[in-house]
XYZ file of N, CA, C and O in Angstrom:
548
model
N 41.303 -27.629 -7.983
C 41.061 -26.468 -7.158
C 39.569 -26.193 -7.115
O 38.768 -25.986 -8.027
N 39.452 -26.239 -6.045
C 37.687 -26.303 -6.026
C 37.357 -24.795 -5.823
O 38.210 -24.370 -5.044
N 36.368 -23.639 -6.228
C 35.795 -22.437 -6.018
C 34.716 -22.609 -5.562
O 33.765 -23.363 -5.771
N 35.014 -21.646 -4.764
C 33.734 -21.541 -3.712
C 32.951 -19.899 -3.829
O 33.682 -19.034 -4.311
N 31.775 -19.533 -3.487
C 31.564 -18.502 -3.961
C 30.661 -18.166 -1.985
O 29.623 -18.593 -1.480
N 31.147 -17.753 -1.760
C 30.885 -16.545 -0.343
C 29.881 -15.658 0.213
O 29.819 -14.590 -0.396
N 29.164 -15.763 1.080
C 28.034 -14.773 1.050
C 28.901 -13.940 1.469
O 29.914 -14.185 2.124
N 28.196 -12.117 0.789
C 28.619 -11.120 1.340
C 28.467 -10.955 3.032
O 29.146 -10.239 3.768
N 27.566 -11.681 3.322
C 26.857 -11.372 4.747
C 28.037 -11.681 6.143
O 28.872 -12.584 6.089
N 27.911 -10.903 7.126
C 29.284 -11.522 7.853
C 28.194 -12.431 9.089
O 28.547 -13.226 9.959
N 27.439 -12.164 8.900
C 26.030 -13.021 9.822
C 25.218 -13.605 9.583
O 24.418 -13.104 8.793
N 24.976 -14.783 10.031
C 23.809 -15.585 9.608
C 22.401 -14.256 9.463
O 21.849 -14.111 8.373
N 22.031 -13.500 10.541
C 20.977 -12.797 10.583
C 21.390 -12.196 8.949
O 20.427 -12.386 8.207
N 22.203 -11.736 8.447
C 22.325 -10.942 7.368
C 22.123 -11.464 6.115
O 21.625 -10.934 5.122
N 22.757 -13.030 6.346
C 22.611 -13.679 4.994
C 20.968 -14.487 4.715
O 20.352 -14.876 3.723
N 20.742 -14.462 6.102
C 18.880 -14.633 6.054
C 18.273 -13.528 5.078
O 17.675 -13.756 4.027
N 18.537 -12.340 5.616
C 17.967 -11.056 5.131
C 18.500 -10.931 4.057
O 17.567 -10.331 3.521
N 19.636 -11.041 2.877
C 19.890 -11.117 1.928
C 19.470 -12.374 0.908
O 19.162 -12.191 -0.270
N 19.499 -13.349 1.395
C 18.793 -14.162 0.617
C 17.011 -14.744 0.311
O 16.419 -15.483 -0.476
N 16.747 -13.993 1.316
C 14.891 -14.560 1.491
C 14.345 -13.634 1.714
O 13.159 -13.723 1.393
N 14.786 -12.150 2.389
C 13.570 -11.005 2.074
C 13.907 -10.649 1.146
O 12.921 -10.724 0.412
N 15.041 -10.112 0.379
C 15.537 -8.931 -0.695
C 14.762 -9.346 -2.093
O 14.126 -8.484 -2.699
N 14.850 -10.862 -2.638
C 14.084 -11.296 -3.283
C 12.526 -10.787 -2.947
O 11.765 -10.059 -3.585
N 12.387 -11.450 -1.729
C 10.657 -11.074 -2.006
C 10.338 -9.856 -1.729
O 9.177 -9.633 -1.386
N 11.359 -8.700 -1.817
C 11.025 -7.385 -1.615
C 10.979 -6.958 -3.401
O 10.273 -6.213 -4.080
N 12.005 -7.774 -3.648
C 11.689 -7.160 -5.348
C 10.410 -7.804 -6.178
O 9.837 -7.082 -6.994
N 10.032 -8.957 -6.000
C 8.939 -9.643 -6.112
C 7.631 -8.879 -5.769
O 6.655 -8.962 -6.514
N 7.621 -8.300 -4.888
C 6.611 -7.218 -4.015
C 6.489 -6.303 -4.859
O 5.400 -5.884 -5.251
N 7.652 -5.870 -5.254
C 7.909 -4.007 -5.863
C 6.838 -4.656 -7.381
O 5.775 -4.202 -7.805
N 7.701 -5.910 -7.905
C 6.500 -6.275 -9.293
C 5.561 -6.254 -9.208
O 4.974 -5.445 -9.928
N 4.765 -7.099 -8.296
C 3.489 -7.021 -8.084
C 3.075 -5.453 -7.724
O 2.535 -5.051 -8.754
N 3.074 -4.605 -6.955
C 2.686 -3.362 -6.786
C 2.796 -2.491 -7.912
O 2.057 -1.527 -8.113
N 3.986 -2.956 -8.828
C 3.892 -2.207 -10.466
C 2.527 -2.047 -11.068
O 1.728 -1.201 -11.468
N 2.738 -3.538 -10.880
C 1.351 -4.531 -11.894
C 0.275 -3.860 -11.548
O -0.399 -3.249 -12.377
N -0.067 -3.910 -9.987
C -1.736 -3.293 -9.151
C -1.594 -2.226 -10.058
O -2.275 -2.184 -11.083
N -0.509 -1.086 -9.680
C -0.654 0.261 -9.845
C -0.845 0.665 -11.268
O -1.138 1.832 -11.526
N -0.706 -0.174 -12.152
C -0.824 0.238 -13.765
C -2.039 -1.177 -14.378
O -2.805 -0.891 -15.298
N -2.064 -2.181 -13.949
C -2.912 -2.458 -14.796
C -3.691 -3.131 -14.007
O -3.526 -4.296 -13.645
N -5.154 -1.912 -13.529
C -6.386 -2.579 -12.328
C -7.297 -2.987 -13.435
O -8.370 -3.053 -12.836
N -7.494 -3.242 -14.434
C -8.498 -4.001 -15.162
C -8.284 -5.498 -15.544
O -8.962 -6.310 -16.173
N -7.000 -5.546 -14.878
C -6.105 -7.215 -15.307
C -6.297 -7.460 -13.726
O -5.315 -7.087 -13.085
N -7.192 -7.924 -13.065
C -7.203 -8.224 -11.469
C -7.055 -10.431 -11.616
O -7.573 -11.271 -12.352
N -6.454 -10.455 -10.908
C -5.998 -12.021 -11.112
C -7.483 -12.839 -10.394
O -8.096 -12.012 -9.719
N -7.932 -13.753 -10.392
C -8.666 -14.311 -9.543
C -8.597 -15.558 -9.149
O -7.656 -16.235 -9.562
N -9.501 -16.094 -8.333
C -9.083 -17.730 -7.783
C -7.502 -17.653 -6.931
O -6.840 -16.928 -6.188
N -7.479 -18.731 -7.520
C -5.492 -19.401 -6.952
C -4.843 -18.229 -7.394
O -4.209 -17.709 -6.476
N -4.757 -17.508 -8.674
C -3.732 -16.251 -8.683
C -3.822 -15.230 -7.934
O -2.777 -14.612 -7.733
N -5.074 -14.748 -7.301
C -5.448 -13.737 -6.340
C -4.349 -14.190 -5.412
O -3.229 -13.687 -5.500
N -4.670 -15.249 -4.407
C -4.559 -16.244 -3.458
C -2.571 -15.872 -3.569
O -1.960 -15.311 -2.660
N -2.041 -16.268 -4.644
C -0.722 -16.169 -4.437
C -0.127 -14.957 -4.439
O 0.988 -14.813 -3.937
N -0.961 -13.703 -5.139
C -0.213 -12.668 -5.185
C -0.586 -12.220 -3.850
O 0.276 -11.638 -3.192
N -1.870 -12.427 -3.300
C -1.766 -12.310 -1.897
C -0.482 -12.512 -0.849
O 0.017 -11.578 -0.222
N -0.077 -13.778 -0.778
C 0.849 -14.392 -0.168
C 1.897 -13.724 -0.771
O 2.352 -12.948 0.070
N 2.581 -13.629 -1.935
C 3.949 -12.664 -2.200
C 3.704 -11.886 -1.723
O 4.483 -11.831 -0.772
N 2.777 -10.742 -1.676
C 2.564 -9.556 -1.129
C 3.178 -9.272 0.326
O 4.017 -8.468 0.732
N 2.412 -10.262 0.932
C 2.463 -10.068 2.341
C 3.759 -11.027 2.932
O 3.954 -11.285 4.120
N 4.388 -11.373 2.048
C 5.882 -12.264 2.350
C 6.685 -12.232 3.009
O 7.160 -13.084 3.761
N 7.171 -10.312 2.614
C 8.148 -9.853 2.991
C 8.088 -9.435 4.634
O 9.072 -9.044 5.262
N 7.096 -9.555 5.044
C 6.842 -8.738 6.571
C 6.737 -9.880 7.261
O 7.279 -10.016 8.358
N 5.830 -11.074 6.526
C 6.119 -12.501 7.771
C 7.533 -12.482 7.194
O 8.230 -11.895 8.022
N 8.055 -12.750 6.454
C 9.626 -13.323 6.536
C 10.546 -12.214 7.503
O 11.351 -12.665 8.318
N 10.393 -11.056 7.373
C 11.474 -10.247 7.886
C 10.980 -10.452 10.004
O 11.878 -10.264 10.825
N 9.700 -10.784 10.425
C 9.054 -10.967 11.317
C 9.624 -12.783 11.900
O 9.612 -13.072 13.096
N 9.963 -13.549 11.077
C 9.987 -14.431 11.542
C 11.569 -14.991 11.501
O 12.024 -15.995 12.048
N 12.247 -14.000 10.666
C 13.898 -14.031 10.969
C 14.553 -12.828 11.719
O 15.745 -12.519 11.723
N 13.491 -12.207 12.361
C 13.755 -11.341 13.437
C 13.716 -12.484 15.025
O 14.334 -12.425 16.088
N 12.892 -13.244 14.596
C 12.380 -14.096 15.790
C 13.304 -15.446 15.654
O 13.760 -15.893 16.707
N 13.521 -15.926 14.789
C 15.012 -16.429 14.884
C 16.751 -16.378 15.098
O 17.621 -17.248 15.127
N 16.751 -14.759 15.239
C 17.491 -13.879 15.408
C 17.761 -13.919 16.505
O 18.866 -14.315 16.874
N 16.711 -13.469 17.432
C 16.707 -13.189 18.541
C 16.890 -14.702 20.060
O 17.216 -14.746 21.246
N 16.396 -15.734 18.900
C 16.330 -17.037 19.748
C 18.161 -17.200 19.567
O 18.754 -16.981 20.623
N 18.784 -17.445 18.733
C 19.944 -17.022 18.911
C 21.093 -16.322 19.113
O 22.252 -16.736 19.121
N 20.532 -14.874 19.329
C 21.343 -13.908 19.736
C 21.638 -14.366 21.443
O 20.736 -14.615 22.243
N 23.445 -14.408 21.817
C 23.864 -14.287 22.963
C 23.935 -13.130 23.830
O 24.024 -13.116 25.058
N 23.871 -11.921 22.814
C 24.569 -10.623 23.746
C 23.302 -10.112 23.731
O 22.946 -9.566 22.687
N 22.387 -10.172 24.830
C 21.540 -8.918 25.542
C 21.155 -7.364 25.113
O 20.060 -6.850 24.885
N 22.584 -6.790 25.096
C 22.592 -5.728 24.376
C 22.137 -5.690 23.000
O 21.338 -4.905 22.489
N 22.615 -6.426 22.604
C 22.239 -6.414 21.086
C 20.625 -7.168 20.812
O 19.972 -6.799 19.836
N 20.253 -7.892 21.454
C 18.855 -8.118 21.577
C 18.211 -6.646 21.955
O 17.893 -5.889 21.038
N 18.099 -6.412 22.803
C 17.525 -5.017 23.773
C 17.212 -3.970 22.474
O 16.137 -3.425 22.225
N 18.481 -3.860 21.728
C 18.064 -2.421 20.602
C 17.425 -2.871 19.701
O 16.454 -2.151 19.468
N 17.531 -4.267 18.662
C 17.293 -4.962 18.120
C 15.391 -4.518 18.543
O 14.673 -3.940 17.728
N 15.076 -4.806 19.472
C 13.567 -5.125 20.169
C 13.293 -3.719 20.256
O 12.283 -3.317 19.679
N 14.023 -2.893 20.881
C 13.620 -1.724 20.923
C 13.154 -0.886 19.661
O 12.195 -0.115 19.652
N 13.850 -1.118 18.785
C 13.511 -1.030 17.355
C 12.312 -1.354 16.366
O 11.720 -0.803 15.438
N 12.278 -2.514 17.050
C 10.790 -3.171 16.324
C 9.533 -2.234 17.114
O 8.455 -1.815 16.691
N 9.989 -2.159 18.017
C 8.936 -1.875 19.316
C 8.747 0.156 18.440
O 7.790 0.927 18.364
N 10.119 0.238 18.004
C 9.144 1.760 17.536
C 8.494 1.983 16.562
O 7.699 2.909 16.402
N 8.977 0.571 15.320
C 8.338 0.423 14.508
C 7.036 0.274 13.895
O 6.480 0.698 12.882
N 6.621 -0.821 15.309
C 5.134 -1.340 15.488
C 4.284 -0.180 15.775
O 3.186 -0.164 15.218
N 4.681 1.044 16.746
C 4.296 1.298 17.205
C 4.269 2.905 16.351
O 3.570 3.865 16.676
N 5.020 2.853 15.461
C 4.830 4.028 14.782
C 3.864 4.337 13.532
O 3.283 5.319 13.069
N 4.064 2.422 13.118
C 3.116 2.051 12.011
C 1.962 1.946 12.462
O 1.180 2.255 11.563
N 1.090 1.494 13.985
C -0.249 1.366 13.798
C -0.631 3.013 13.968
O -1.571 3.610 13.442
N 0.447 3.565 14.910
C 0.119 5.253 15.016
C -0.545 5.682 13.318
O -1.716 5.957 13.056
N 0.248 5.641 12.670
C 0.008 6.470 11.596
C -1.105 5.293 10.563
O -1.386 5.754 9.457
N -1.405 4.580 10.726
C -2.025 3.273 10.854
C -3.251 3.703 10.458
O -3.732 3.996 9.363
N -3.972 3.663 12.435
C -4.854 4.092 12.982
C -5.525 5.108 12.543
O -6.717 5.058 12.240
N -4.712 6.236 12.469
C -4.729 8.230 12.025
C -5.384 8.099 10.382
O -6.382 8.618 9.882
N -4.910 7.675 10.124
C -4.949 7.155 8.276
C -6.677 6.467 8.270
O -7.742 6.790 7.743
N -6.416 5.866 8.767
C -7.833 4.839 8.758
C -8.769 6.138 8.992
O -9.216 6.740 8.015
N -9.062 6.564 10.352
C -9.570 7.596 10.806
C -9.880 8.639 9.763
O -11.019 8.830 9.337
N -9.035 9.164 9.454
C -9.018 10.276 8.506
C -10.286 9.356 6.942
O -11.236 10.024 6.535
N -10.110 8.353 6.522
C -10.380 7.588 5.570
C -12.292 7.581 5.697
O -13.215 7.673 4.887
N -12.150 7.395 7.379
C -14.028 7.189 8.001
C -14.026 8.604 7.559
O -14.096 8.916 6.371
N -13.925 9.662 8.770
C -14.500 10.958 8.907
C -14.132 11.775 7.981
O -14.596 12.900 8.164
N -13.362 11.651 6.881
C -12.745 12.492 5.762
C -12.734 11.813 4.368
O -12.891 10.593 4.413
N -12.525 12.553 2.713
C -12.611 11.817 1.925
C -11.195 11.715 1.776
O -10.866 12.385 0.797
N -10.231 11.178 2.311
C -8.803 10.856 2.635
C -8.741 9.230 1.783
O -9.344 8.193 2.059
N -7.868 9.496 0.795
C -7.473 7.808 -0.202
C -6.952 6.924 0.566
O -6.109 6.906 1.463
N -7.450 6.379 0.173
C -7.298 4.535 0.260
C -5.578 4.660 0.969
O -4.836 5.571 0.601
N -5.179 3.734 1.885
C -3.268 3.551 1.921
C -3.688 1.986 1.217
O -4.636 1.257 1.511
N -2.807 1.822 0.380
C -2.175 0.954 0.034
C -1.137 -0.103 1.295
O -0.376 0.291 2.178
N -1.435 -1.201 0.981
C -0.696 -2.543 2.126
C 0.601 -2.161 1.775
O 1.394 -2.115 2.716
N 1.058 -1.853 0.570
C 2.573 -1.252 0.284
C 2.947 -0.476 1.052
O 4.008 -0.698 1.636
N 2.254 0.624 1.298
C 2.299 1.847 1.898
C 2.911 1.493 2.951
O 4.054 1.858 3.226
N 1.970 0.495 3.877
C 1.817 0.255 5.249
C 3.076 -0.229 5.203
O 3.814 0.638 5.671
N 3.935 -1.560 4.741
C 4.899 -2.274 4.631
C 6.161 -1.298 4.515
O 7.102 -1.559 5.264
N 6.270 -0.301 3.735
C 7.478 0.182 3.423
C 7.517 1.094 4.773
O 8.657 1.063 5.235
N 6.510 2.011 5.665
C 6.598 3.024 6.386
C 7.372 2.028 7.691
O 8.179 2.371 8.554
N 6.832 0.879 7.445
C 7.384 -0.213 9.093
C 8.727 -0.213 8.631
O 9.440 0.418 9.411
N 9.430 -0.744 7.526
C 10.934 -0.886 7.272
C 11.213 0.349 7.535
O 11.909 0.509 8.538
N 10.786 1.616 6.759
C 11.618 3.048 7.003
C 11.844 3.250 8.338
O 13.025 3.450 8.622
N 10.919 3.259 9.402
C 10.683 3.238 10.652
C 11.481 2.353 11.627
O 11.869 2.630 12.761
N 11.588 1.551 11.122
C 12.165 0.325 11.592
C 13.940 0.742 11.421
O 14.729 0.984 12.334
N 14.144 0.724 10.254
C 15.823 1.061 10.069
C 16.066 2.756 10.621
O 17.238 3.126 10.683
N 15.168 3.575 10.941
C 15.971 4.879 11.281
C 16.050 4.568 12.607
O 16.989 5.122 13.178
N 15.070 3.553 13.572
C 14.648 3.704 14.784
C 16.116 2.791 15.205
O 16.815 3.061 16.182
N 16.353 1.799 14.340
C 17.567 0.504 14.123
C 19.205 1.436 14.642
O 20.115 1.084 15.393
N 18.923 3.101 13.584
C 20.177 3.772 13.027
C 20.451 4.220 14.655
O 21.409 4.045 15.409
N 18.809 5.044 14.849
C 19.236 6.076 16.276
C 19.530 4.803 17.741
O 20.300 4.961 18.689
N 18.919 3.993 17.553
C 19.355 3.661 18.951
C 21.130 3.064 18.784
O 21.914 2.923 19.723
N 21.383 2.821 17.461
C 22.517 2.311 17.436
C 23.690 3.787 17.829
O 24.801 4.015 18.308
N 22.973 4.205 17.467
C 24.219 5.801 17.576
C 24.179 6.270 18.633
O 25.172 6.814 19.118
N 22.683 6.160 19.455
C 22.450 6.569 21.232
C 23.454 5.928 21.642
O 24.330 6.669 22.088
N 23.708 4.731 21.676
C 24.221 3.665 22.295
C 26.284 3.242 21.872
O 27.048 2.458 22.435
N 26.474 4.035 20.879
C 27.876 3.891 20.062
C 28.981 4.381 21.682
O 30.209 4.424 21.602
């Protein structure tokens, strides 16, 4: 009797997103521990270089299985909100982006953190994901 063990996912798009961002979202959360408690331990050379690349992982990966997503999505509709979504995302993150930066020149306004930036696009991204799905129910 052979066992087989099942992704939870009922979609390829899902089991993408469960197996290759969720990891490098927790991978992310370590590294941002690390920055946030120990800045006198700064990595350099090749370790800079990779925590770089984990860092910034999670947004090309979730960016580039959005775009594989979409090369195989059949139903229109479900592309359309899908896009519409990103589209408020992008567009909410350079908003507050931009404002942030701004404030940073002409004000003594702190530093955002690339974390910062990364988590406000997912939050943004999944409420913008929730409402058009419920406009549209």
């Amino acid at each position: 009797m052979k066992v087989c063990v099942g992704s939870p996912a009922r979609y390829r798009f899902e089991d993408r997103f469960l197996f290759f961002i969720v990891p490098l979202f927790v991978l992310t959360g370590i590294l941002d521990i690390w920055g946030f408690h120990y800045h006198h331990l700064h990595p350099a050379g090749a370790l800079a270089v990779l925590c770089a690349a984990v860092q910034s992982s999670p947004i090309i990966g979730f960016i580039v299985i959005i775009g594989l997503y979409l090369a195989e999505e059949k139903d229109e509709f479900q592309k359309s909100v899908l896009v519409q979504s990103m589209l408020w995302a992008i567009g909410a993150t350079l908003a507050v982006t931009t404002f942030w930066g701004s404030m940073e020149k002409f004000s003594q306004a702190p530093h955002m953190d690339i974390a910062s930036v990364q988590f406000l696009f997912f939050l943004v991204y999944i409420v913008a994901l929730a409402a058009n799905r419920w406009r549209y129910r």
